[in-house]
PDB file of C-alpha atoms in Angstrom:
ATOM      1  CA  MET A   1       0.000   0.000   0.000  1.00 52.00           C
ATOM      2  CA  PHE A   2       1.266   3.453  -0.881  1.00 53.00           C
ATOM      3  CA  THR A   3       0.922   6.460   1.351  1.00 56.00           C
ATOM      4  CA  ARG A   4       1.033  10.058   0.293  1.00 52.00           C
ATOM      5  CA  LYS A   5       3.717  12.138   1.928  1.00 53.00           C
ATOM      6  CA  HIS A   6       2.330  15.562   2.703  1.00 59.00           C
ATOM      7  CA  THR A   7       4.503  18.512   3.558  1.00 83.00           C
ATOM      8  CA  LEU A   8       3.026  21.167   5.805  1.00 91.00           C
ATOM      9  CA  PRO A   9       3.706  24.792   4.837  1.00 91.00           C
ATOM     10  CA  ALA A  10       6.928  26.195   6.327  1.00 92.00           C
ATOM     11  CA  ALA A  11       5.240  29.374   7.611  1.00 94.00           C
ATOM     12  CA  LEU A  12       2.721  27.296   9.549  1.00 94.00           C
ATOM     13  CA  LEU A  13       5.468  25.075  10.990  1.00 93.00           C
ATOM     14  CA  ALA A  14       7.306  28.195  12.200  1.00 94.00           C
ATOM     15  CA  SER A  15       4.211  29.594  13.983  1.00 95.00           C
ATOM     16  CA  ASP A  16       3.181  29.582  17.645  1.00 94.00           C
ATOM     17  CA  LEU A  17       0.507  27.062  16.695  1.00 95.00           C
ATOM     18  CA  ALA A  18       3.171  24.528  15.668  1.00 95.00           C
ATOM     19  CA  VAL A  19       5.029  25.075  18.955  1.00 94.00           C
ATOM     20  CA  THR A  20       1.949  23.906  20.869  1.00 94.00           C
ATOM     21  CA  VAL A  21       0.269  21.487  18.471  1.00 97.00           C
ATOM     22  CA  PRO A  22       2.041  18.313  17.282  1.00 96.00           C
ATOM     23  CA  VAL A  23       2.624  17.745  13.578  1.00 95.00           C
ATOM     24  CA  SER A  24       0.202  14.808  13.585  1.00 95.00           C
ATOM     25  CA  GLU A  25      -2.638  17.157  14.604  1.00 96.00           C
ATOM     26  CA  LEU A  26      -1.561  19.774  12.064  1.00 96.00           C
ATOM     27  CA  GLU A  27      -1.683  17.056   9.408  1.00 95.00           C
ATOM     28  CA  THR A  28      -5.225  16.190  10.514  1.00 95.00           C
ATOM     29  CA  LEU A  29      -6.164  19.864  10.237  1.00 96.00           C
ATOM     30  CA  ASP A  30      -4.593  19.956   6.770  1.00 95.00           C
ATOM     31  CA  ARG A  31      -6.629  16.904   5.684  1.00 94.00           C
ATOM     32  CA  LEU A  32      -9.979  18.077   7.057  1.00 95.00           C
ATOM     33  CA  ALA A  33      -9.850  21.747   6.098  1.00 96.00           C
ATOM     34  CA  THR A  34     -10.138  23.410   2.727  1.00 96.00           C
ATOM     35  CA  THR A  35      -7.194  25.601   1.726  1.00 96.00           C
ATOM     36  CA  ILE A  36      -8.008  28.873  -0.007  1.00 97.00           C
ATOM     37  CA  GLN A  37      -6.031  31.862  -1.237  1.00 98.00           C
ATOM     38  CA  ILE A  38      -7.069  35.330  -0.089  1.00 98.00           C
ATOM     39  CA  ALA A  39      -6.115  38.442  -2.068  1.00 98.00           C
ATOM     40  CA  ALA A  40      -4.621  41.447  -0.305  1.00 98.00           C
ATOM     41  CA  GLY A  41      -7.433  43.762   0.761  1.00 98.00           C
ATOM     42  CA  GLU A  42     -10.091  41.038   0.785  1.00 98.00           C
ATOM     43  CA  GLU A  43     -12.377  40.972   3.815  1.00 97.00           C
ATOM     44  CA  ILE A  44     -13.007  37.429   5.073  1.00 97.00           C
ATOM     45  CA  MET A  45     -15.241  38.338   8.031  1.00 96.00           C
ATOM     46  CA  HIS A  46     -17.454  41.273   8.914  1.00 96.00           C
ATOM     47  CA  ALA A  47     -18.519  42.223  12.447  1.00 94.00           C
ATOM     48  CA  ASP A  48     -22.097  41.381  13.429  1.00 95.00           C
ATOM     49  CA  GLU A  49     -22.563  38.812  10.645  1.00 95.00           C
ATOM     50  CA  SER A  50     -23.371  35.194  11.370  1.00 94.00           C
ATOM     51  CA  GLY A  51     -20.313  32.937  11.449  1.00 93.00           C
ATOM     52  CA  ARG A  52     -20.451  29.750   9.396  1.00 94.00           C
ATOM     53  CA  GLU A  53     -16.732  28.993   9.319  1.00 97.00           C
ATOM     54  CA  CYS A  54     -13.427  29.725  10.974  1.00 97.00           C
ATOM     55  CA  PHE A  55      -9.966  30.185   9.528  1.00 98.00           C
ATOM     56  CA  VAL A  56      -6.428  29.144  10.428  1.00 98.00           C
ATOM     57  CA  VAL A  57      -3.788  31.357   8.821  1.00 98.00           C
ATOM     58  CA  ILE A  58      -1.257  29.301   6.856  1.00 97.00           C
ATOM     59  CA  ASP A  59       0.756  32.245   5.544  1.00 97.00           C
ATOM     60  CA  GLY A  60       0.283  35.948   5.049  1.00 97.00           C
ATOM     61  CA  ALA A  61      -1.237  38.493   7.423  1.00 98.00           C
ATOM     62  CA  PHE A  62      -4.668  39.719   8.462  1.00 98.00           C
ATOM     63  CA  GLU A  63      -5.857  42.858  10.192  1.00 97.00           C
ATOM     64  CA  ILE A  64      -8.523  42.292  12.818  1.00 95.00           C
ATOM     65  CA  GLU A  65     -10.693  45.327  13.589  1.00 94.00           C
ATOM     66  CA  LEU A  66     -12.500  45.044  16.904  1.00 88.00           C
ATOM     67  CA  GLY A  67     -14.146  48.349  17.717  1.00 83.00           C
ATOM     68  CA  GLN A  68     -11.379  50.948  18.045  1.00 88.00           C
ATOM     69  CA  ASN A  69      -8.646  48.294  18.307  1.00 88.00           C
ATOM     70  CA  THR A  70      -6.735  46.812  15.390  1.00 93.00           C
ATOM     71  CA  VAL A  71      -4.479  43.771  15.644  1.00 92.00           C
ATOM     72  CA  THR A  72      -2.422  42.108  12.919  1.00 96.00           C
ATOM     73  CA  VAL A  73      -2.067  38.319  12.979  1.00 96.00           C
ATOM     74  CA  GLY A  74      -0.083  35.888  10.870  1.00 97.00           C
ATOM     75  CA  PRO A  75       0.595  32.189  10.422  1.00 97.00           C
ATOM     76  CA  GLY A  76      -0.963  29.940  13.037  1.00 97.00           C
ATOM     77  CA  ALA A  77      -3.654  32.422  14.080  1.00 97.00           C
ATOM     78  CA  VAL A  78      -7.155  31.026  14.451  1.00 97.00           C
ATOM     79  CA  ILE A  79      -9.811  33.519  13.312  1.00 96.00           C
ATOM     80  CA  GLY A  80     -13.581  33.360  13.638  1.00 95.00           C
ATOM     81  CA  GLU A  81     -13.748  30.510  16.123  1.00 95.00           C
ATOM     82  CA  LEU A  82     -15.645  32.536  18.748  1.00 92.00           C
ATOM     83  CA  SER A  83     -18.699  32.707  16.527  1.00 93.00           C
ATOM     84  CA  LEU A  84     -18.650  28.936  16.045  1.00 94.00           C
ATOM     85  CA  LEU A  85     -18.079  28.260  19.744  1.00 93.00           C
ATOM     86  CA  THR A  86     -20.751  30.664  21.018  1.00 91.00           C
ATOM     87  CA  LEU A  87     -23.212  30.595  18.087  1.00 92.00           C
ATOM     88  CA  LYS A  88     -23.241  34.410  18.257  1.00 93.00           C
ATOM     89  CA  PRO A  89     -22.498  36.931  15.478  1.00 95.00           C
ATOM     90  CA  ARG A  90     -18.930  37.866  14.558  1.00 94.00           C
ATOM     91  CA  THR A  91     -17.267  40.307  16.951  1.00 90.00           C
ATOM     92  CA  ALA A  92     -14.688  41.638  14.468  1.00 93.00           C
ATOM     93  CA  SER A  93     -14.015  42.408  10.837  1.00 96.00           C
ATOM     94  CA  VAL A  94     -10.967  40.733   9.301  1.00 97.00           C
ATOM     95  CA  THR A  95      -9.108  41.778   6.140  1.00 98.00           C
ATOM     96  CA  ALA A  96      -6.025  40.321   4.463  1.00 98.00           C
ATOM     97  CA  THR A  97      -3.177  42.838   4.404  1.00 98.00           C
ATOM     98  CA  VAL A  98      -1.126  40.795   1.914  1.00 98.00           C
ATOM     99  CA  GLU A  99      -1.851  37.827  -0.328  1.00 98.00           C
ATOM    100  CA  SER A 100      -2.480  35.005   2.135  1.00 98.00           C
ATOM    101  CA  SER A 101      -3.620  31.424   2.421  1.00 97.00           C
ATOM    102  CA  VAL A 102      -5.853  29.934   5.082  1.00 98.00           C
ATOM    103  CA  TYR A 103      -7.460  26.704   6.124  1.00 98.00           C
ATOM    104  CA  VAL A 104     -11.250  27.063   6.206  1.00 98.00           C
ATOM    105  CA  LEU A 105     -13.315  24.879   8.532  1.00 97.00           C
ATOM    106  CA  ASN A 106     -17.105  24.847   8.508  1.00 97.00           C
ATOM    107  CA  ARG A 107     -18.932  24.186  11.781  1.00 95.00           C
ATOM    108  CA  ALA A 108     -18.901  20.371  11.379  1.00 96.00           C
ATOM    109  CA  GLU A 109     -15.242  20.232  10.330  1.00 97.00           C
ATOM    110  CA  PHE A 110     -14.291  22.528  13.212  1.00 97.00           C
ATOM    111  CA  ALA A 111     -16.143  20.293  15.699  1.00 96.00           C
ATOM    112  CA  THR A 112     -14.393  17.220  14.289  1.00 97.00           C
ATOM    113  CA  VAL A 113     -10.946  18.803  14.566  1.00 97.00           C
ATOM    114  CA  LEU A 114     -11.670  19.860  18.145  1.00 97.00           C
ATOM    115  CA  ASP A 115     -12.766  16.288  18.957  1.00 97.00           C
ATOM    116  CA  VAL A 116      -9.791  14.479  17.418  1.00 97.00           C
ATOM    117  CA  CYS A 117      -6.996  17.007  18.041  1.00 97.00           C
ATOM    118  CA  PRO A 118      -6.735  17.709  21.791  1.00 97.00           C
ATOM    119  CA  LYS A 119      -3.692  20.015  21.626  1.00 97.00           C
ATOM    120  CA  PHE A 120      -5.264  22.046  18.823  1.00 97.00           C
ATOM    121  CA  SER A 121      -8.502  22.179  20.803  1.00 96.00           C
ATOM    122  CA  ARG A 122      -6.637  23.493  23.852  1.00 96.00           C
ATOM    123  CA  PHE A 123      -4.811  26.088  21.710  1.00 96.00           C
ATOM    124  CA  VAL A 124      -8.131  27.333  20.277  1.00 96.00           C
ATOM    125  CA  LEU A 125      -9.928  27.435  23.627  1.00 94.00           C
ATOM    126  CA  ASP A 126      -7.023  29.112  25.446  1.00 93.00           C
ATOM    127  CA  GLY A 127      -6.889  31.802  22.754  1.00 91.00           C
ATOM    128  CA  ALA A 128     -10.646  32.347  22.841  1.00 87.00           C
ATOM    129  CA  VAL A 129     -10.681  32.656  26.627  1.00 88.00           C
ATOM    130  CA  GLN A 130      -7.728  35.081  26.616  1.00 86.00           C
ATOM    131  CA  ARG A 131      -9.373  37.327  24.017  1.00 79.00           C
ATOM    132  CA  THR A 132     -12.630  37.274  25.970  1.00 77.00           C
ATOM    133  CA  VAL A 133     -10.824  38.266  29.182  1.00 78.00           C
ATOM    134  CA  ASP A 134      -8.863  40.995  27.380  1.00 74.00           C
ATOM    135  CA  ALA A 135     -12.084  42.433  25.923  1.00 68.00           C
ATOM    136  CA  ALA A 136     -13.810  42.615  29.318  1.00 65.00           C
TER     137      ALA A 136
END
């Protein structure tokens, strides 16, 4: 039987996500998610809209606008997960600042990854809790 050797993107492997999450879980994420390219200037999320998917930045950069605050994130950042976790509208608008690529996970795919990838799940939940505390 032949197996396909898959190479994860270097930018993702150099991210904080890869420091916390083992390669085996990143490979699962890579298999379950859809990879898309985002043009510079393209908005992928808009505040107050319903969230149907979340994103994991593979490479590139995104500007997150949350009220008066703006934060730039890069490879390894998980974006849009709060809406999937809470079933509430998006809290921020997100725009690519350069040509970028992301993994896209719909609600079912996201739930599956959280179920089968415990370190990734912890990374996502820790980040969501920290952002919620910071916003309070």
